[in-house]
PDB file of C-alpha atoms in Angstrom:
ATOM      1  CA  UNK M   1      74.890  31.817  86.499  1.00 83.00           C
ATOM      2  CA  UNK M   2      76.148  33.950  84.055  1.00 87.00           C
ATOM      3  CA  UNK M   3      75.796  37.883  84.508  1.00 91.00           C
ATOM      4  CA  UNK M   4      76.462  40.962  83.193  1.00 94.00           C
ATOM      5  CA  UNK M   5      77.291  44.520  85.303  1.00 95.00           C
ATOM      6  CA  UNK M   6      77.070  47.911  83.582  1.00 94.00           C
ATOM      7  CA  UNK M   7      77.904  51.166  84.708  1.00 89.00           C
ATOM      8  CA  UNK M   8      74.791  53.373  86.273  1.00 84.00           C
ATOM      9  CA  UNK M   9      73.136  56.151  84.744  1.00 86.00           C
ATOM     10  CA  UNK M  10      71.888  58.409  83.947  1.00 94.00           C
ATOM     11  CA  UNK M  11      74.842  59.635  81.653  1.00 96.00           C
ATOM     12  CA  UNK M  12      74.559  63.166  80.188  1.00 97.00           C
ATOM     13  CA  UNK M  13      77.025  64.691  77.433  1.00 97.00           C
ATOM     14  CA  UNK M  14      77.748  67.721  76.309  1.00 97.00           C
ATOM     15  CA  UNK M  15      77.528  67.226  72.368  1.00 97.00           C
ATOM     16  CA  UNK M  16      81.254  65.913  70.884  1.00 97.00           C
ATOM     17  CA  UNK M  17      82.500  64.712  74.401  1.00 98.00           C
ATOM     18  CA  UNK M  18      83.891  61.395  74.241  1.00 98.00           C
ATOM     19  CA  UNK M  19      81.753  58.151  75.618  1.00 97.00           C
ATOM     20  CA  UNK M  20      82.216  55.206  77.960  1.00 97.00           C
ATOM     21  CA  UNK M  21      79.681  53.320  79.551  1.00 98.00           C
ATOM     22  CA  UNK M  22      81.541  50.796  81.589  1.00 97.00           C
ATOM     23  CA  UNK M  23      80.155  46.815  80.795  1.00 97.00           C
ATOM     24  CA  UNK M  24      81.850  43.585  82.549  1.00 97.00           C
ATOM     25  CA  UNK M  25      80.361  39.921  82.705  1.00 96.00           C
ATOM     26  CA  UNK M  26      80.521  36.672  84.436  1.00 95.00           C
ATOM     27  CA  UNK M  27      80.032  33.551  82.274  1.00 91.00           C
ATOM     28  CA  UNK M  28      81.542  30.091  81.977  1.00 84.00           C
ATOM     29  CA  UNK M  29      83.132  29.308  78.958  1.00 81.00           C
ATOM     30  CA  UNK M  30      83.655  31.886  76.143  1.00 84.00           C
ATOM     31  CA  UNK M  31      80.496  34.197  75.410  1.00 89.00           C
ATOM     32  CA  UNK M  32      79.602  36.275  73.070  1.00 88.00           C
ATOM     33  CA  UNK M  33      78.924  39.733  73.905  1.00 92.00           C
ATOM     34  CA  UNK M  34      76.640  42.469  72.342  1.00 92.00           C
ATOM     35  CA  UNK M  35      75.615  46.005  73.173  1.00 95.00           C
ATOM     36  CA  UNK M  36      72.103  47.127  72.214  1.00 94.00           C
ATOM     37  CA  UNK M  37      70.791  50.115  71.675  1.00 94.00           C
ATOM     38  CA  UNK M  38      66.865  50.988  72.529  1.00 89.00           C
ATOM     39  CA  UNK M  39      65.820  54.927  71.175  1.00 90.00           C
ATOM     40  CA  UNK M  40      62.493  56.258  72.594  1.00 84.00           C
ATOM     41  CA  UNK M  41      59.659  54.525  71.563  1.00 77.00           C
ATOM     42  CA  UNK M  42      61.305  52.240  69.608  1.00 80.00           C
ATOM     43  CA  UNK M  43      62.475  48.239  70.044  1.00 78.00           C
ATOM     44  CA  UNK M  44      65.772  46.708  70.738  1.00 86.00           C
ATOM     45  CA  UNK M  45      68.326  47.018  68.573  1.00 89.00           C
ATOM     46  CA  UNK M  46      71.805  45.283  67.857  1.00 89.00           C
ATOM     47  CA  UNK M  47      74.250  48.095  67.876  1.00 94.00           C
ATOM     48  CA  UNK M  48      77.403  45.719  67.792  1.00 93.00           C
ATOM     49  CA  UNK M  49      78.408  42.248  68.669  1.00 91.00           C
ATOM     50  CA  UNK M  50      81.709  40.585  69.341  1.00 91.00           C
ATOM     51  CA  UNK M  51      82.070  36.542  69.397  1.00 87.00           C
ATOM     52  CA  UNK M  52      85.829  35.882  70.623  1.00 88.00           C
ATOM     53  CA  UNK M  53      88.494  37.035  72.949  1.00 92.00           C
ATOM     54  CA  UNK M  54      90.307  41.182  71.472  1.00 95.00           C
ATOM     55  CA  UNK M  55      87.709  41.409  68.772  1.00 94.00           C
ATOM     56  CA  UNK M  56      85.903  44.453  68.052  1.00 96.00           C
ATOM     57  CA  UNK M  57      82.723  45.159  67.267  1.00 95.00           C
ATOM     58  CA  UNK M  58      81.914  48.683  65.547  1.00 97.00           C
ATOM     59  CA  UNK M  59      78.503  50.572  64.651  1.00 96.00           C
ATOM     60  CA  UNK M  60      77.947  53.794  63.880  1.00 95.00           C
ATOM     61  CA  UNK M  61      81.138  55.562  65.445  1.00 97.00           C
ATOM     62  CA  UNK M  62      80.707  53.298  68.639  1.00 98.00           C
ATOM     63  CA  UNK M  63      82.950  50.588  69.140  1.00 98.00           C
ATOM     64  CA  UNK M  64      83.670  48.449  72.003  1.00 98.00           C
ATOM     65  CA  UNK M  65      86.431  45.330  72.445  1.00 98.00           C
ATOM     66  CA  UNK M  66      86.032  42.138  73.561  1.00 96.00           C
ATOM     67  CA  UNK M  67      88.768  41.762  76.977  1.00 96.00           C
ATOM     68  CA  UNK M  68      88.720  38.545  78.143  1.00 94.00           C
ATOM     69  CA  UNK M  69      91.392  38.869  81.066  1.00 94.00           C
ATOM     70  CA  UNK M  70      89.560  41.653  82.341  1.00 96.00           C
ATOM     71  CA  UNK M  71      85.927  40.492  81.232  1.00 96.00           C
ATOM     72  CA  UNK M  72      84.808  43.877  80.119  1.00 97.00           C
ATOM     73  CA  UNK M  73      82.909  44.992  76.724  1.00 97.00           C
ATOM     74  CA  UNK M  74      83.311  49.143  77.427  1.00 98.00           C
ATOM     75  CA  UNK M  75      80.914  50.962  74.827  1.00 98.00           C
ATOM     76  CA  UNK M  76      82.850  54.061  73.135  1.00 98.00           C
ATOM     77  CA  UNK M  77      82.183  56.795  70.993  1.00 98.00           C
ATOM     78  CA  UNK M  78      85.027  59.706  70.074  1.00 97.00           C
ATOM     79  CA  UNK M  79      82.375  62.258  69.651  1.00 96.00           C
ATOM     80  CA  UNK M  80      78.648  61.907  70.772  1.00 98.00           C
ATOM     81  CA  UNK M  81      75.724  63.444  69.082  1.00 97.00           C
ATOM     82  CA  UNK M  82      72.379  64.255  70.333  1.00 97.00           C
ATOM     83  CA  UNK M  83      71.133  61.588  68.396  1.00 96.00           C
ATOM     84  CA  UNK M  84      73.259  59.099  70.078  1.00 97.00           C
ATOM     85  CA  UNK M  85      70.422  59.498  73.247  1.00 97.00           C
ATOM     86  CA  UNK M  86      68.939  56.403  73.666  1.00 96.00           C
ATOM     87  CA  UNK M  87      69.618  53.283  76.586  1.00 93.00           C
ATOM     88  CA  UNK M  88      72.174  51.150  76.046  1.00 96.00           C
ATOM     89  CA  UNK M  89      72.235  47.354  77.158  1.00 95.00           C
ATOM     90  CA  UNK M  90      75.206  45.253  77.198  1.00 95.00           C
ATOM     91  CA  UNK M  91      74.273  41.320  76.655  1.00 93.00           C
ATOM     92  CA  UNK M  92      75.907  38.283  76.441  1.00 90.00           C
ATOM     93  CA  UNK M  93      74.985  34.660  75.401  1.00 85.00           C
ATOM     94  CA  UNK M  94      76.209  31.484  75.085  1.00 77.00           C
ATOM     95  CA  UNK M  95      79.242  31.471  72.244  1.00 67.00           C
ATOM     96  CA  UNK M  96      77.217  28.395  70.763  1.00 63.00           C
ATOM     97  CA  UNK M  97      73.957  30.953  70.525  1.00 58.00           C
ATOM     98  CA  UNK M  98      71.776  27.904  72.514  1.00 61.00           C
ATOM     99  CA  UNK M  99      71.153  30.258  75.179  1.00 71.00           C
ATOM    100  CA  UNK M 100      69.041  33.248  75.620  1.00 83.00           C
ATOM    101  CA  UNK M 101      70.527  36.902  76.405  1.00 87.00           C
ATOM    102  CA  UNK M 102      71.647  37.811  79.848  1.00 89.00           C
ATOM    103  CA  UNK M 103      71.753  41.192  79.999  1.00 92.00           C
ATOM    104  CA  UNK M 104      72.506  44.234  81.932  1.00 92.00           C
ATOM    105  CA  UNK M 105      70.488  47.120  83.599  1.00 89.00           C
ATOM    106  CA  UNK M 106      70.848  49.724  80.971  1.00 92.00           C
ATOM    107  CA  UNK M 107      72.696  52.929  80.756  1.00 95.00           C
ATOM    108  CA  UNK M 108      70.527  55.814  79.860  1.00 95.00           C
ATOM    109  CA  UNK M 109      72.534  58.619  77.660  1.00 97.00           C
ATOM    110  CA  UNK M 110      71.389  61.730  77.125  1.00 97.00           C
ATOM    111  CA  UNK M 111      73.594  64.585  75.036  1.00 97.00           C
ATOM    112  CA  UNK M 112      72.705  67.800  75.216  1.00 97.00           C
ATOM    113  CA  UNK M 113      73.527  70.513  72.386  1.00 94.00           C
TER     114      UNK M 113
ATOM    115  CA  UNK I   1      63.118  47.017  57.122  1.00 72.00           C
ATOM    116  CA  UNK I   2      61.065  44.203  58.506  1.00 75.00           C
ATOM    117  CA  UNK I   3      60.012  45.052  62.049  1.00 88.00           C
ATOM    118  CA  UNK I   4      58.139  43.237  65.463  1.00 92.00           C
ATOM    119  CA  UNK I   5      55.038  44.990  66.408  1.00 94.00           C
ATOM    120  CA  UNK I   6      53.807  44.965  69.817  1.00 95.00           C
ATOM    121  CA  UNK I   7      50.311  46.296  70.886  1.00 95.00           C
ATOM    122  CA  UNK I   8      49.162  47.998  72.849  1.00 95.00           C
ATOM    123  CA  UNK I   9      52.208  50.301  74.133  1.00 94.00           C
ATOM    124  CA  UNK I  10      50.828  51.096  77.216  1.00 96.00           C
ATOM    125  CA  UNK I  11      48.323  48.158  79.135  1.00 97.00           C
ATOM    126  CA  UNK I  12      46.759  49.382  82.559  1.00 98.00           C
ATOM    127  CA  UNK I  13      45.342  46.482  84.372  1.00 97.00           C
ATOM    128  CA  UNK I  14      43.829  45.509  87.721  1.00 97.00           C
ATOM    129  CA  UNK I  15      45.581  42.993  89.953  1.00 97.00           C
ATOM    130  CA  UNK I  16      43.749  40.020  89.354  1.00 97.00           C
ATOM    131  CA  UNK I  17      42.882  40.409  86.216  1.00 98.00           C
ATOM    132  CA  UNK I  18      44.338  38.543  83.042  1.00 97.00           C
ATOM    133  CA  UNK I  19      46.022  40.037  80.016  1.00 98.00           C
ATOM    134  CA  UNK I  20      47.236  38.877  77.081  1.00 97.00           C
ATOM    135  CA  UNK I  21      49.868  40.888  75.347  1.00 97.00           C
ATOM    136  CA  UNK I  22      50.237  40.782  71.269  1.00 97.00           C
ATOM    137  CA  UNK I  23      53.182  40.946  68.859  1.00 97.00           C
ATOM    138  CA  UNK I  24      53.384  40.265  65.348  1.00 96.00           C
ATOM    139  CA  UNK I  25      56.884  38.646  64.401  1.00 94.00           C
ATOM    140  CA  UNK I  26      58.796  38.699  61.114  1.00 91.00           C
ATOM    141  CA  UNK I  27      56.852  37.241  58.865  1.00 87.00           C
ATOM    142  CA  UNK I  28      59.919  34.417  57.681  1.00 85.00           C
ATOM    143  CA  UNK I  29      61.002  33.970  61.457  1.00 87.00           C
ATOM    144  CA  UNK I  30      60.728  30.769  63.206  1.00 85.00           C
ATOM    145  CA  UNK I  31      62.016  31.414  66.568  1.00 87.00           C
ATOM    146  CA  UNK I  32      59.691  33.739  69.116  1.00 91.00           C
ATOM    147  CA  UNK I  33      60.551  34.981  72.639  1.00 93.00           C
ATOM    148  CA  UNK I  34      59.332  37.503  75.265  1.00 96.00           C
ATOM    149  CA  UNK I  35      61.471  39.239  77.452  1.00 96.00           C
ATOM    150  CA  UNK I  36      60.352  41.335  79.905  1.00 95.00           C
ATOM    151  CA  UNK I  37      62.208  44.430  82.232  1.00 90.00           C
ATOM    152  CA  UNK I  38      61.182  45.821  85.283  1.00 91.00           C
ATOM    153  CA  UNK I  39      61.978  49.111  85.841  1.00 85.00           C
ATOM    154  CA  UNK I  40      65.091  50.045  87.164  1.00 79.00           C
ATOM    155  CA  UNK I  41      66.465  46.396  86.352  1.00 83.00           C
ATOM    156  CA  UNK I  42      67.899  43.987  83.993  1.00 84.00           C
ATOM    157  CA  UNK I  43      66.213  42.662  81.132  1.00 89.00           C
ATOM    158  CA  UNK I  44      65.291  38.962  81.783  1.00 93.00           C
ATOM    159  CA  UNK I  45      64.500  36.251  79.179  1.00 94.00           C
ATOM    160  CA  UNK I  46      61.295  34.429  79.887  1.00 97.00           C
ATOM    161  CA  UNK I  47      60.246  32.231  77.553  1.00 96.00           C
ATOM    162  CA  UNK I  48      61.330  30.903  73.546  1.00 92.00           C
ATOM    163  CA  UNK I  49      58.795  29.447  71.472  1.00 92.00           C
ATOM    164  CA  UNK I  50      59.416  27.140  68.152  1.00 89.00           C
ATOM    165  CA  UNK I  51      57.522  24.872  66.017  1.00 88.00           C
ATOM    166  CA  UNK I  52      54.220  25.604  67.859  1.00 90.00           C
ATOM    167  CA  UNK I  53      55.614  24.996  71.103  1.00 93.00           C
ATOM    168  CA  UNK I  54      57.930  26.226  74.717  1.00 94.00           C
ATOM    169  CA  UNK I  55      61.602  25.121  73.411  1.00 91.00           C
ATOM    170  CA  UNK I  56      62.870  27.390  77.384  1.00 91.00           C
ATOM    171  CA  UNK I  57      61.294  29.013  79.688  1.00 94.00           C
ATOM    172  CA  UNK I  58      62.773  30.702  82.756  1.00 95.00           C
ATOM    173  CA  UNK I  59      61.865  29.941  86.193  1.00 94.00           C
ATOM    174  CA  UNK I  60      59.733  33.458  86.165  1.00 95.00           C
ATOM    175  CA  UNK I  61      57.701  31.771  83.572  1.00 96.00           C
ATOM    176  CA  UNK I  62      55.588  30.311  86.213  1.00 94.00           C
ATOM    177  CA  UNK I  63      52.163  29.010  85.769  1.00 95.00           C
ATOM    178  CA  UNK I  64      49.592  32.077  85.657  1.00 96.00           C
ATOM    179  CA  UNK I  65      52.226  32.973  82.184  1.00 97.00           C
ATOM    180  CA  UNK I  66      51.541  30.794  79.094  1.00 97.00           C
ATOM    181  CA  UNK I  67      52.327  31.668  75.142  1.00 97.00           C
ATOM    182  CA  UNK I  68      50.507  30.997  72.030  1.00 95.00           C
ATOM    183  CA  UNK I  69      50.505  31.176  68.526  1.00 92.00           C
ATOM    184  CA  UNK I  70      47.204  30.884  67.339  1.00 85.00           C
ATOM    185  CA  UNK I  71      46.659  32.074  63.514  1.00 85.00           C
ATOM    186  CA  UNK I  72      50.167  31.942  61.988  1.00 79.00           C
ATOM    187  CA  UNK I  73      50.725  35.112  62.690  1.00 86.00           C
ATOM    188  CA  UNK I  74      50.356  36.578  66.082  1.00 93.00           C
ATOM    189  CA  UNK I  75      52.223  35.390  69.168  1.00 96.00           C
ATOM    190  CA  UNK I  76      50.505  36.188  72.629  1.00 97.00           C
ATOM    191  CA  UNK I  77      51.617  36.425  76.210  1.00 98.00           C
ATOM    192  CA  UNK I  78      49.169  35.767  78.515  1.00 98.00           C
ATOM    193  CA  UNK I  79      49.275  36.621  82.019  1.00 97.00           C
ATOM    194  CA  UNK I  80      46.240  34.461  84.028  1.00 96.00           C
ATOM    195  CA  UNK I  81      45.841  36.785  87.034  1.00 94.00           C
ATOM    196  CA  UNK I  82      47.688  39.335  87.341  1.00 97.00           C
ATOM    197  CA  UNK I  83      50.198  40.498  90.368  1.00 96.00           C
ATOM    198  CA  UNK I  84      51.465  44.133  91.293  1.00 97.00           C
ATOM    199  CA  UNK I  85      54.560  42.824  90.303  1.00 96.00           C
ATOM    200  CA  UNK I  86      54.004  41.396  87.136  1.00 97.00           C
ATOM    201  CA  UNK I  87      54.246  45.972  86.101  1.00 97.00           C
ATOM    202  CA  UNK I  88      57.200  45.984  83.241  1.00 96.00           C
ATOM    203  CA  UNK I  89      57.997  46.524  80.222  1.00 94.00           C
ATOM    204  CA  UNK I  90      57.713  43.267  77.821  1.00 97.00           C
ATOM    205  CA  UNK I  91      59.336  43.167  74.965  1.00 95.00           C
ATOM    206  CA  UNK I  92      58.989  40.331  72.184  1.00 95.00           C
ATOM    207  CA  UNK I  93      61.484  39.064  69.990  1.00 92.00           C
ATOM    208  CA  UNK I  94      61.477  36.654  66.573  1.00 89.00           C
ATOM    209  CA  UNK I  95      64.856  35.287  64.400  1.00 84.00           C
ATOM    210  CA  UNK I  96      65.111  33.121  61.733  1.00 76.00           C
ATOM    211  CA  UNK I  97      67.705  30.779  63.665  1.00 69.00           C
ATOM    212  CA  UNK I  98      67.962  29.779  67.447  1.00 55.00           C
ATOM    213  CA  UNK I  99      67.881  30.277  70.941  1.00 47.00           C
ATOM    214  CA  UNK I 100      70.884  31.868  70.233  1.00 50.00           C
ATOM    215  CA  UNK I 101      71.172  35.788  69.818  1.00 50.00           C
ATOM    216  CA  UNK I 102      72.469  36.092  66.175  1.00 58.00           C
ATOM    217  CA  UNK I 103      69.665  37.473  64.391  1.00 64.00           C
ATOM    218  CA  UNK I 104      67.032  38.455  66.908  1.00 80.00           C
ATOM    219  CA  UNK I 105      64.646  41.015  66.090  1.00 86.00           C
ATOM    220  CA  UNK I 106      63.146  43.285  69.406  1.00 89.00           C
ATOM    221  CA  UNK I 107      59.516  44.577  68.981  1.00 91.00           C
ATOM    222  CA  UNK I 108      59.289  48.577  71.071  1.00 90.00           C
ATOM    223  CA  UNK I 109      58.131  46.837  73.750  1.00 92.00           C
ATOM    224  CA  UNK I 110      54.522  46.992  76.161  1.00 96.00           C
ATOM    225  CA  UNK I 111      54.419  48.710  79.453  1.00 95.00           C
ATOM    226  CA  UNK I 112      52.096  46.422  81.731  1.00 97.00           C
ATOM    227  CA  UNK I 113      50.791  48.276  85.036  1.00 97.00           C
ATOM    228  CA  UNK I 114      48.981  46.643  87.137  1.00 98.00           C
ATOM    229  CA  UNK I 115      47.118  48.793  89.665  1.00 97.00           C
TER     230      UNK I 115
END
C-alpha cells in the first residue's frame, strides 16, 4: 500500500539556519502530497499541498517541490524562527482525493534563539 | 476561523473500560473522520463518516470501535473495552467535500491512556 518515509527527529535549529526535513513516498498512480504542521496544543494544520509532478507548494517561508522521479516532497525554510517549532507531517492521498491521508511519523523541530 | 474541538485533551482510562471520545466539527461540514497516532508512529486513518453513516473504515477499526453522530452536532468515538494499546493520540477531522484531503479541518487532538 501506499506509504510515506520522513526523516527522524528530533531536529533542533539555531534561529536563521536553513531547514530540511527529508519526506519520500510510495504510491501507485500520481498522489497528491501535503506537509502539515501541528504547534503545541493545537490541531493539524495544512501548511502546503502539491497535486502534480515539479509543482510547488509554499506557506509561510516553507516551501517544498513535488519530485516525481525521485518521489520526495523535502520541507524547506531559508531562515527558521523560533516560532517555526512545531511537528511536521508529510501526507499523501489519492490524486482523485477518494482516499484518506497516509502519512508519515512526524519530524519534531525545535529552534532555539 | 472556524475550528474542530475535541474534549477532553487528556482521557486516563482503565483497560477494560469503555470511552467515548467527543469532537464538535465545522458547523457547514459534511464529511467526519478520526485519526488516531500512537506515539512514536505514523498517523493512521481509521474511520470517515457521511450522511449519518461509515462511508471507510480501516482494518484497525475493529469491532470494540464504533462512531456516532447523535444530535447534529457532536461526533463520538467510542471505544467498547478498552486495550493497553488502544493509548494515542486521536485526532478528529470534518470538510465540506470528500474522503479526499482538500479541505480537511484537524481538531488538537485527545491523548487516550489506558492504564
Amino acid at each position: 500500500g501506499d506509504s510515506v518515509t520522513q526523516m527522524e527527529g528530533p531536529v533542533t535549529l539555531s534561529e536563521e539556519a536553513f531547514l530540511t526535513i527529508n519526506c519520500t513516498y510510495t504510491a501507485t498512480g500520481y498522489p497528491s502530497l501535503f506537509w502539515y504542521v501541528q504547534y503545541p496544543g493545537e490541531g493539524l494544520q495544512l501548511l502546503l499541498k502539491a497535486t502534480k509532478a515539479d509543482d510547488k507548494g509554499s506557506n509561510k517561508g516553507f516551501e517544498a517541490t513535488y519530485r516525481k522521479e525521485t518521489t520526495s516532497f523535502h520541507l524547506e525554510k531559508g531562515s527558521v524562527q523560533v516560532s517555526d517549532s512545531a511537528v511536521y507531517f508529510c501526507a499523501l492521498s489519492d490524486h482523485s482525493g477518494n482516499t484518506p491521508l497516509v502519512f508519515g511519523k512526524g519530524t519534531r523541530l525545535s529552534v532555539i534563539a | 476561523e472556524p475550528e474542530v474541538t475535541q474534549t477532553p485533551s487528556h482521557q486516563v482510562t482503565q483497560m477494560g473500560q469503555e470511552v467515548i471520545l467527543r469532537c464538535v466539527p465545522i458547523s457547514n461540514h459534511l464529511y467526519f473522520y478520526w485519526y488516531r497516532q500512537i506515539l512514536g508512529q505514523k498517523v493512521e486513518f481509521l474511520v470517515s463518516f457521511y450522511n449519518n453513516e461509515i462511508s471507510e473504515k480501516s482494518e484497525i477499526f475493529d469491532d470494540q470501535f464504533s462512531v456516532e453522530r447523535p444530535d447534529g452536532s457532536n461526533f463520538t468515538l467510542k471505544i467498547r473495552s478498552t486495550k493497553l494499546e488502544d493509548s494515542a493520540m486521536y485526532f478528529c477531522a470534518s470538510s465540506s467535500r470528500g474522503i479526499g484531503a482538500q479541505g480537511y479541518t484537524f481538531g488538537s487532538g485527545t491523548r487516550l491512556t489506558v492504564v
